[in-house]
Short mmCIF file of C-alpha atoms and ligand atoms in Angstrom, two decimals:
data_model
loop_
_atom_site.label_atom_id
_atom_site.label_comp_id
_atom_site.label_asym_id
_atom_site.label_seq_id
_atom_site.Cartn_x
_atom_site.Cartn_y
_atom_site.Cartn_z
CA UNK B 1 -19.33 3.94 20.24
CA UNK B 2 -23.06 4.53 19.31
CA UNK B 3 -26.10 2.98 20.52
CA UNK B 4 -27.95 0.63 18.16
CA UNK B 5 -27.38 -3.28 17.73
CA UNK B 6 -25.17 -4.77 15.48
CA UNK B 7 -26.39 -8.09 14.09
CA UNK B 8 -23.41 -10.18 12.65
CA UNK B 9 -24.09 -12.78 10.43
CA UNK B 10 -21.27 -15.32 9.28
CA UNK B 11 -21.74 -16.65 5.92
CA UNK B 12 -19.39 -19.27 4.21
CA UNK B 13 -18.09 -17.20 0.86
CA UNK B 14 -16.40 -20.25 -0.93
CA UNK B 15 -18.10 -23.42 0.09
CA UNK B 16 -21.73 -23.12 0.08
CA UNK B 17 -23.25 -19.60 -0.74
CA UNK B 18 -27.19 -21.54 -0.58
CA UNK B 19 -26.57 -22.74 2.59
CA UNK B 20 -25.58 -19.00 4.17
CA UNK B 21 -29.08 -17.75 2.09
CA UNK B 22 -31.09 -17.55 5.59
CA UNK B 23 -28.40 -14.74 6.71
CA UNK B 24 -28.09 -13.10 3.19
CA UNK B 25 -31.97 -12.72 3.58
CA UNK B 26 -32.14 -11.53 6.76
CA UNK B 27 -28.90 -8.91 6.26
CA UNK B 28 -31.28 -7.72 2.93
CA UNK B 29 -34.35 -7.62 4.97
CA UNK B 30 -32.13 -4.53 7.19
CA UNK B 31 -31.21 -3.01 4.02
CA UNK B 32 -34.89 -3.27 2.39
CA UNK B 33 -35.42 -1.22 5.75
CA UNK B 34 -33.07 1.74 4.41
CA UNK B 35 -30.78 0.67 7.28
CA UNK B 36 -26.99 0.13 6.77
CA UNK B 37 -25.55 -3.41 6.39
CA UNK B 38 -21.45 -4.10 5.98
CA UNK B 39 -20.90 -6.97 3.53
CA UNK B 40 -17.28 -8.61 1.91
CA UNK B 41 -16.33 -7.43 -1.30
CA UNK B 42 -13.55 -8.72 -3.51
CA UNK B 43 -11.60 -5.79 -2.37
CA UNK B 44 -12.44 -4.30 0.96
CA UNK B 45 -15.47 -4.38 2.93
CA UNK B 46 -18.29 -2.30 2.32
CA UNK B 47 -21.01 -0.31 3.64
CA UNK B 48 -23.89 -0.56 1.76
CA UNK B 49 -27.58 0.94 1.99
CA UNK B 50 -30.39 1.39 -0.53
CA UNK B 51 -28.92 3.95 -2.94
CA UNK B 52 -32.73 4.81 -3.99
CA UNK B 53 -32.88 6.02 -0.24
CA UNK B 54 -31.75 9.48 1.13
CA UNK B 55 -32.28 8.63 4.63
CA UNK B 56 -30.57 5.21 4.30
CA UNK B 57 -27.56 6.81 2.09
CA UNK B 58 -27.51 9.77 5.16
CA UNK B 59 -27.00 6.87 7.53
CA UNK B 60 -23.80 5.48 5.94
CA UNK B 61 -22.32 9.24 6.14
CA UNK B 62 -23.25 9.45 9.84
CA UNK B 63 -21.88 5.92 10.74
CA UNK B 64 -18.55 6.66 9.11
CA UNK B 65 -18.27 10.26 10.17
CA UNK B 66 -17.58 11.13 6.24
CA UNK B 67 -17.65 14.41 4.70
CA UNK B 68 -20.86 14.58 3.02
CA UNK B 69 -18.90 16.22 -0.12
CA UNK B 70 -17.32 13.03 -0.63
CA UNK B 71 -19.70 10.49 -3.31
CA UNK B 72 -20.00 6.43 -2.56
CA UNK B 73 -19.65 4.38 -5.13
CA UNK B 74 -23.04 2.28 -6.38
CA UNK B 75 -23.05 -1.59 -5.87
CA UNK B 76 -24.56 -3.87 -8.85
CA UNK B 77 -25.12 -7.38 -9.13
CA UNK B 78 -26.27 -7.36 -13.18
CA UNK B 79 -26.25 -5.14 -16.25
CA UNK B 80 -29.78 -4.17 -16.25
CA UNK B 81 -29.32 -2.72 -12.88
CA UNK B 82 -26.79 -0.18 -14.33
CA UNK B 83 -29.34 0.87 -17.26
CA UNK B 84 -31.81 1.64 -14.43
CA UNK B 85 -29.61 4.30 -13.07
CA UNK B 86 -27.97 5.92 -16.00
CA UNK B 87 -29.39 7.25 -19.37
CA UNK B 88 -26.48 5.25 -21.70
CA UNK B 89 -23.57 3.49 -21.53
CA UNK B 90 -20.62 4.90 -23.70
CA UNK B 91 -19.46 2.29 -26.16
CA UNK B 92 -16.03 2.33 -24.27
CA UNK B 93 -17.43 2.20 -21.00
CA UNK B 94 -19.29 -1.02 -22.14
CA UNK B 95 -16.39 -2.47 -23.33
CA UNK B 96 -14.50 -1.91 -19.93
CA UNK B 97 -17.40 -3.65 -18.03
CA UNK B 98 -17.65 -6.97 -20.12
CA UNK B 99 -13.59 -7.19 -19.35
CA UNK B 100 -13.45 -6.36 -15.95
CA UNK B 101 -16.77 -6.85 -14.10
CA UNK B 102 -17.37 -8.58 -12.16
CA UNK B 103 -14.44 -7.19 -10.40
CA UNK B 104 -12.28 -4.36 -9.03
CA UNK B 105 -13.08 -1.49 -11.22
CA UNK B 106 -15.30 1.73 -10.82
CA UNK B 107 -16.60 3.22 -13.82
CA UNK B 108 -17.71 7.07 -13.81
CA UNK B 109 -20.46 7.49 -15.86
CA UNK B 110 -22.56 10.72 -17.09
CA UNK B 111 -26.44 10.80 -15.23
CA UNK B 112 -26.84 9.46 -11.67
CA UNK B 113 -30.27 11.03 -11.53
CA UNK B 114 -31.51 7.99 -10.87
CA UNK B 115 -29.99 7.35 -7.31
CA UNK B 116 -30.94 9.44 -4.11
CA UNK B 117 -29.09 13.24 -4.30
CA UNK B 118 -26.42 12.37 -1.10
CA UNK B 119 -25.08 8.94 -3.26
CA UNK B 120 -23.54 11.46 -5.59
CA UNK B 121 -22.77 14.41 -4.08
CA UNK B 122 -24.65 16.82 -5.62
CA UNK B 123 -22.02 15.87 -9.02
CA UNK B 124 -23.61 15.02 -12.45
CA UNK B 125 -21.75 11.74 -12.71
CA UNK B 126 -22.11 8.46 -10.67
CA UNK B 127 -19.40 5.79 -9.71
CA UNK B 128 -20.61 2.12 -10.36
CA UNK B 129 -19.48 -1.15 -9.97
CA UNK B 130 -20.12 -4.84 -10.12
CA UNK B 131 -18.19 -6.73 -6.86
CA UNK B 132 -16.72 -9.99 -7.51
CA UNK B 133 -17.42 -11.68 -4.81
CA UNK B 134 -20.56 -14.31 -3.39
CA UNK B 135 -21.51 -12.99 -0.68
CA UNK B 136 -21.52 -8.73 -1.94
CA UNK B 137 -23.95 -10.68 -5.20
CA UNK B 138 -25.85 -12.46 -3.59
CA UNK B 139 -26.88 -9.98 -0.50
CA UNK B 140 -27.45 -7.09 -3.70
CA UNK B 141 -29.72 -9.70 -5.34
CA UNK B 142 -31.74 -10.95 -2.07
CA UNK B 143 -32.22 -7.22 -1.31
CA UNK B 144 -33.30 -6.32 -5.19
CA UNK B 145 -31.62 -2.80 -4.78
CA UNK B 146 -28.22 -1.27 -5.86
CA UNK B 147 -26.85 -0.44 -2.73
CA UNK B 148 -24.35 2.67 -1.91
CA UNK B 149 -21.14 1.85 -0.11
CA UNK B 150 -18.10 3.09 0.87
CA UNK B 151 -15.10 0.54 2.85
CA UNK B 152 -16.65 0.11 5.88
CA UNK B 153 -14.44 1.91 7.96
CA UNK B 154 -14.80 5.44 10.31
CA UNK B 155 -13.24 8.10 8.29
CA UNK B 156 -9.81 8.21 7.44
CA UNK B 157 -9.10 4.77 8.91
CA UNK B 158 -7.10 2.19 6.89
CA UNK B 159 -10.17 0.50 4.82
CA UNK B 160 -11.21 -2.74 6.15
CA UNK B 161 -10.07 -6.50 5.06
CA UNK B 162 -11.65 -8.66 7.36
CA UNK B 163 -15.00 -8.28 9.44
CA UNK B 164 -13.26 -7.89 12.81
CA UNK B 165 -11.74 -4.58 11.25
CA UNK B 166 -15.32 -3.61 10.73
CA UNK B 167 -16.38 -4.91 14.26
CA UNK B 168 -14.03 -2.87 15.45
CA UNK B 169 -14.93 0.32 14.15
CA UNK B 170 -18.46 0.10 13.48
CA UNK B 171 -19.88 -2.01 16.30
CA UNK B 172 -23.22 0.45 17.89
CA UNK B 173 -23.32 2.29 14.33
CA UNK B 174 -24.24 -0.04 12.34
CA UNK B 175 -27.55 -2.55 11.48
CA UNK B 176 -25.30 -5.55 11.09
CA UNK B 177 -21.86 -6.86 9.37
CA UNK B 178 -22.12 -9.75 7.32
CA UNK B 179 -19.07 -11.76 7.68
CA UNK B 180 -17.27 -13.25 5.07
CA UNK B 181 -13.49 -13.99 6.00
CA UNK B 182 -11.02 -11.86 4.78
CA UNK B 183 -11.58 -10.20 1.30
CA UNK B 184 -9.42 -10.53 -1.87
CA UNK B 185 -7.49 -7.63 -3.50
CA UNK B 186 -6.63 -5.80 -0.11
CA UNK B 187 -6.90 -2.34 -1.67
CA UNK B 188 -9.71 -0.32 -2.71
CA UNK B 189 -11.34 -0.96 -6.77
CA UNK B 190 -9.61 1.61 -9.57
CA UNK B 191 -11.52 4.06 -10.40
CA UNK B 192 -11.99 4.80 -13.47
CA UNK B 193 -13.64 8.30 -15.19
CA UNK B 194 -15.89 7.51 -18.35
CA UNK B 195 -17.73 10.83 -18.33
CA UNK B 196 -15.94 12.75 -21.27
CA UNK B 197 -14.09 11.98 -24.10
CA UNK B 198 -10.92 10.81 -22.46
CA UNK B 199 -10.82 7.97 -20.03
CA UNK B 200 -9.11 8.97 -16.99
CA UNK B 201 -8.11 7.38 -13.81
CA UNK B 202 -8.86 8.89 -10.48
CA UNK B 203 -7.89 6.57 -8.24
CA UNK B 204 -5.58 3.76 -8.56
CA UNK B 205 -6.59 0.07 -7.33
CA UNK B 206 -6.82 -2.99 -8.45
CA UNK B 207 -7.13 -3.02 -12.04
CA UNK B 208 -3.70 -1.29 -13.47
CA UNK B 209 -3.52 1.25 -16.29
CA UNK B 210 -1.68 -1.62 -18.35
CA UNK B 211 -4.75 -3.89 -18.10
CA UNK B 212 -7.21 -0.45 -18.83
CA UNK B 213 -5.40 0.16 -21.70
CA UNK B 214 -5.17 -3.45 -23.43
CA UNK B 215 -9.03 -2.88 -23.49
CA UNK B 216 -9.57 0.96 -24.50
CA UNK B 217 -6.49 1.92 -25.96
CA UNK B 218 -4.51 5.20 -23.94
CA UNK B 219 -5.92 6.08 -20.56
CA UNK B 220 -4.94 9.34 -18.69
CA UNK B 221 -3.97 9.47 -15.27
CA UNK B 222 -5.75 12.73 -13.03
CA UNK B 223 -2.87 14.83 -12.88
CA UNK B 224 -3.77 15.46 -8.93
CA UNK B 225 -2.61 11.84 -8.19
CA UNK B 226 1.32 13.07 -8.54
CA UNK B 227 0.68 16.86 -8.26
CA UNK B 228 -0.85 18.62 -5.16
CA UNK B 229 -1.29 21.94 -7.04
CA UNK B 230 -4.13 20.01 -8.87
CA UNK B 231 -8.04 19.45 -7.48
CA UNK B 232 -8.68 16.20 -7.82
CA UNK B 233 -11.55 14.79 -9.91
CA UNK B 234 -12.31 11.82 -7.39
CA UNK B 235 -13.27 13.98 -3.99
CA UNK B 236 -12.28 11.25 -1.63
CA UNK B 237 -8.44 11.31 -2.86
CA UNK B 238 -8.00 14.84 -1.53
CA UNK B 239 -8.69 13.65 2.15
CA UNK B 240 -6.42 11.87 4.60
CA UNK B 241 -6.76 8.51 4.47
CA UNK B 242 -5.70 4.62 5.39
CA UNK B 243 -4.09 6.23 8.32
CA UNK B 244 -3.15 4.76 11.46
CA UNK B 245 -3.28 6.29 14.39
CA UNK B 246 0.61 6.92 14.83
CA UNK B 247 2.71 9.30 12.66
CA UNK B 248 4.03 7.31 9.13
CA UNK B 249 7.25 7.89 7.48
CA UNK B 250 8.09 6.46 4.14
CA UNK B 251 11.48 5.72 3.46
CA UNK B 252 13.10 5.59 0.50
CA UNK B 253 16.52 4.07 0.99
CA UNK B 254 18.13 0.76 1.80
CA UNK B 255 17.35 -1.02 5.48
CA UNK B 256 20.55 -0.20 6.93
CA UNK B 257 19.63 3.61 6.34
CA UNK B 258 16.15 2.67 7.55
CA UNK B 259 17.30 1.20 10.36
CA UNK B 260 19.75 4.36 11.27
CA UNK B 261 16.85 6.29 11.62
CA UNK B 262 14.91 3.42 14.08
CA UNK B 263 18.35 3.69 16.24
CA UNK B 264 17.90 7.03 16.34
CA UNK B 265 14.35 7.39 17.51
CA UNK B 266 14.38 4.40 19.88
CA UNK B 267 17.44 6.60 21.41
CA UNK B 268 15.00 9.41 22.35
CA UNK B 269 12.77 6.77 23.99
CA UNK B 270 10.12 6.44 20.72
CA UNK B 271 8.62 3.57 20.38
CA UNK B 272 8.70 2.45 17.18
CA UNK B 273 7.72 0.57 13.83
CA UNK B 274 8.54 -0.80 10.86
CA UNK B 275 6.66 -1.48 8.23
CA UNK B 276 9.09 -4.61 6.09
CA UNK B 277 8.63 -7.18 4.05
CA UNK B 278 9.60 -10.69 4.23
CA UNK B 279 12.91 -10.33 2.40
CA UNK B 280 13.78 -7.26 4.99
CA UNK B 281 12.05 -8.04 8.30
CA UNK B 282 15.28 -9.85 10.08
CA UNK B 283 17.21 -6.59 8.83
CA UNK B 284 15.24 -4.85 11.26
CA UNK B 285 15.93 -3.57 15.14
CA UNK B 286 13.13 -1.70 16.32
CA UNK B 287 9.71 -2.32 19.10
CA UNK B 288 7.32 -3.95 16.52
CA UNK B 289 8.71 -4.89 13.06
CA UNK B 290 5.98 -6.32 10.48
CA UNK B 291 6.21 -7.76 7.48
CA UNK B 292 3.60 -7.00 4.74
CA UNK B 293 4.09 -9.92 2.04
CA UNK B 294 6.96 -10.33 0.00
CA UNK B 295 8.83 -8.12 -2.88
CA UNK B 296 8.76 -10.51 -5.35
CA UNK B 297 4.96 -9.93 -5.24
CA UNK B 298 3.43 -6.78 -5.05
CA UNK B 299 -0.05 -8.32 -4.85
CA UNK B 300 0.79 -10.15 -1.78
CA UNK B 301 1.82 -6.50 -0.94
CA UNK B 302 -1.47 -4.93 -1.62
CA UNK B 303 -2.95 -7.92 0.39
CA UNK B 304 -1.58 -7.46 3.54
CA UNK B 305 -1.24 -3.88 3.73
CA UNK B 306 -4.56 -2.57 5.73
CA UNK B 307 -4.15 -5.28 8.30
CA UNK B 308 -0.86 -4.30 9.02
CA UNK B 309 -1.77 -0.67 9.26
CA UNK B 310 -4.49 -1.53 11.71
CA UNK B 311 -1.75 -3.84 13.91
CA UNK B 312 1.06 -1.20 14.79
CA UNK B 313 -2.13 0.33 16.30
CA UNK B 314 -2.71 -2.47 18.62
CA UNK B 315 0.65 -2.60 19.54
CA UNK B 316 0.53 1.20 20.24
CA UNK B 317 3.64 2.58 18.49
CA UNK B 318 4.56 6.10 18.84
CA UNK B 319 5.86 6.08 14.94
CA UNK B 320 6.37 3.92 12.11
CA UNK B 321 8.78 3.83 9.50
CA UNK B 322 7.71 2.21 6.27
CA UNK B 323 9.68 0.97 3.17
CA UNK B 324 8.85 1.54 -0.32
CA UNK B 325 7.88 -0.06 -3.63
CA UNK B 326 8.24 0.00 -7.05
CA UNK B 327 5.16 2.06 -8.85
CA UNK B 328 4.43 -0.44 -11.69
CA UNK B 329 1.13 -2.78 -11.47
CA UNK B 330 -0.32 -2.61 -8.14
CA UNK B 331 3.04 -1.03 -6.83
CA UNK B 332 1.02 1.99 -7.98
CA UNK B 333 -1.76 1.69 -5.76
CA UNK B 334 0.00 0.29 -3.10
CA UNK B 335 2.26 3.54 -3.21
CA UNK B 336 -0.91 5.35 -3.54
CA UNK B 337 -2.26 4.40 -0.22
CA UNK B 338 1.42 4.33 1.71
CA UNK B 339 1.97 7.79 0.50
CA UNK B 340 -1.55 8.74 1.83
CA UNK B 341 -1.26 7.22 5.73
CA UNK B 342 1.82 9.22 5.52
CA UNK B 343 0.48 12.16 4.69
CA UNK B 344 3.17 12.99 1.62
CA UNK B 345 6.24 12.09 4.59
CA UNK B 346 9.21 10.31 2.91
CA UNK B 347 12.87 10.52 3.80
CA UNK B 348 15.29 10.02 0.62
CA UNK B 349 18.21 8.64 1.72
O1 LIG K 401 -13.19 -1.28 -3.71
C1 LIG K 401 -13.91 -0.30 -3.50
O2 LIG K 401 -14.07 0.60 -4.34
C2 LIG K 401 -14.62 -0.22 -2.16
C3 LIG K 401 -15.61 -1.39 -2.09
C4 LIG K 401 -16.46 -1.34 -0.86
O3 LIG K 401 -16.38 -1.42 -3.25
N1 LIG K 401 -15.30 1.02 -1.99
C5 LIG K 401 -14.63 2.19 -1.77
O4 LIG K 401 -15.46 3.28 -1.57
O5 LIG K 401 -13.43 2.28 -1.73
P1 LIG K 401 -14.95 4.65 -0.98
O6 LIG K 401 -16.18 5.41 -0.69
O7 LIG K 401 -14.03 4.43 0.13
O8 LIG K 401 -14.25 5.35 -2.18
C6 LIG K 401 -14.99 5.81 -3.30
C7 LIG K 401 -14.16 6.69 -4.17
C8 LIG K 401 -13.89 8.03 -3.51
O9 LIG K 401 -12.57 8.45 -3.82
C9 LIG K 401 -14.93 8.92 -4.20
O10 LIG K 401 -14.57 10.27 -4.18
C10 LIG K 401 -14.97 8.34 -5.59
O11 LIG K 401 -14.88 6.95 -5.39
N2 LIG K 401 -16.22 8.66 -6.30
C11 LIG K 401 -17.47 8.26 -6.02
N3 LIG K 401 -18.35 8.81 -6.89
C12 LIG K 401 -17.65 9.56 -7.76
C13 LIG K 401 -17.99 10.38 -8.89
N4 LIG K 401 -19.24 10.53 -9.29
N5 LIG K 401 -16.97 11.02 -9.52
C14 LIG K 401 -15.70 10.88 -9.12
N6 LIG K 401 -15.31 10.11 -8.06
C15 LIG K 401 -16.27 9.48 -7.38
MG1 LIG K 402 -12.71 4.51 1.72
#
């Protein structure tokens, strides 16, 4: 844990944004000051610091403990802000933003030059994005800066979906956390490349490829998403990620099968998890077995899954066995982020 204060300021996201303004101001006033705030996003928490601002930007690195080769993702709150930090707008990149911002989509644009050298990476593209959310709006527009942010978690932790995740692993690192309640989406925005000719995704999320392409016609997917040989485009996909702390299997079988293997372990004196849902979770004989929303909806799915990452933690299991999900819609992201904490682990049955 480090050493400086951490304000928290609770702000009331759906019922009265004006009467919260006294924290939004003073949360801004910390990030006028090139120190780092964490705010609510539609998605996950964030981050954020004055993207103009090396030394703020270097802050958000050292709080997190992230690889400095790995670019943040710039937070706007209007249009104009986004002509301030790139030179143009591709037509189809335009068209993507008046569908889908505000919202949970990253667009990957040529230029960056604008924003301080660490936001980016040293690469000559830059990742924006307009947060649907109150609170992430209003807190850009009080402080009158595009900020930087990454999920406001350490490094390599499951991103965070409520403020006491942040609390948790930012408290002494940070200027403040500006709390919210718990955020929307669950998972992290898509991102989206809009640099060349051919619209590609890097990193799945909340927007699907269906939606993308009712809007720009065929969108490619990175091929380093499904293939390890590849280097992928998005530098943050190729690290470890949404991990917690214990060992993650995937398996891809029916619960009896899943459970054989729980029988097993808990045999040997493991102590272990399951990750179900609410159709499965009586199916299910093992230490600590969580459901994480239902199969008939993969967005309640999505929803849950960070928080339940970040609870077989608490309850200190040795090793958790997860089920799977169908890749189509958010079943793509949410497979995306499974397959991560498990580091590539599955068991076919
Ligand atoms: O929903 C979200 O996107 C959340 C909230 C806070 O907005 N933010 C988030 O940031 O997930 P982070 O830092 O955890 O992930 C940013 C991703 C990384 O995979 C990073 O490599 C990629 O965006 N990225 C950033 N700039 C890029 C660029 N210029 N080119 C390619 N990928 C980039
Ligand atoms: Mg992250």
């Amino acid at each position: 844990m480090g050493g400086i204060h951490t304000n928290v300021w609770y702000v009331d996201d759906d019922v009265d944004i004006e009467k919260s303004y006294p924290q939004i101001v003073e949360a801004a006033e910390w990030l006028k000051k090139n120190e780092v705030v964490a705010f609510p996003t539609e998605t996950v928490y964030g981050l954020g610091g004055n993207a103009f601002s090396k030394q703020a930007v270097a802050k958000i690195f050292e709080a997190k403990g992230r690889p400095a080769d790995n670019p943040l993702i710039v937070h706007v709150a209007s249009r104009p802000h986004v002509e301030k930090l790139v030179k143009e707008i591709p037509h189809e990149a335009s068209k993507l933003m008046d569908a889908f911002w505000p919202g949970p989509l990253t667009i990957v644009l040529r230029g960056g030059e604008g924003v301080a050298t660490n936001v980016t990476a040293g690469l000559d593209t830059v990742a924006i994005r307009m947060p649907d959310h109150p609170v992430a709006l209003a807190l850009i527009e009080a402080a009158d800066l595009p900020l930087a942010a990454p999920s406001a978690n350490l490094s390599g932790k499951p991103s965070p979906t409520t403020a006491q995740h942040v609390i948790h692993d930012l408290t002494g690192r940070v200027a403040g956390v500006v709390d919210g309640g718990a955020t929307g989406v669950g998972l992290e925005s898509t991102v989206v490349d809009c640099s060349s000719d051919t619209i590609t995704i890097l990193r799945p999320g909340g927007i699907t490829k269906e939606q993308l392409e009712e809007v720009v016609g065929h969108v490619e997917i990175d091929p380093a998403l499904t293939d390890d040989s590849h280097q992928p485009k998005s530098p943050g996909v190729k690290y470890k990620h949404y991990a917690p702390s214990a060992p993650v299997t995937l398996v891809d079988g029916t619960s009896s099968f899943l459970q054989s293997i729980v029988e097993k372990r808990k045999e040997e004196g493991i102590k272990v998890g399951v990750l179900a849902t609410e159709e499965t979770e009586a199916l299910y004989k093992a230490d600590v077995v969580i459901p994480c929303g239902s199969r008939s909806d993969l967005i309640s799915v999505a929803n849950r899954l960070y928080d339940v990452l970040r609870r077989f933690d608490e309850a200190n299991v040795d090793e958790i066995y997860s089920e799977v999900f169908t890749e189509q819609g958010v079943g793509t992201a949410v497979m995306n982020r499974l397959s991560k904490a498990a580091s590539g682990n599955v068991i076919k049955e």
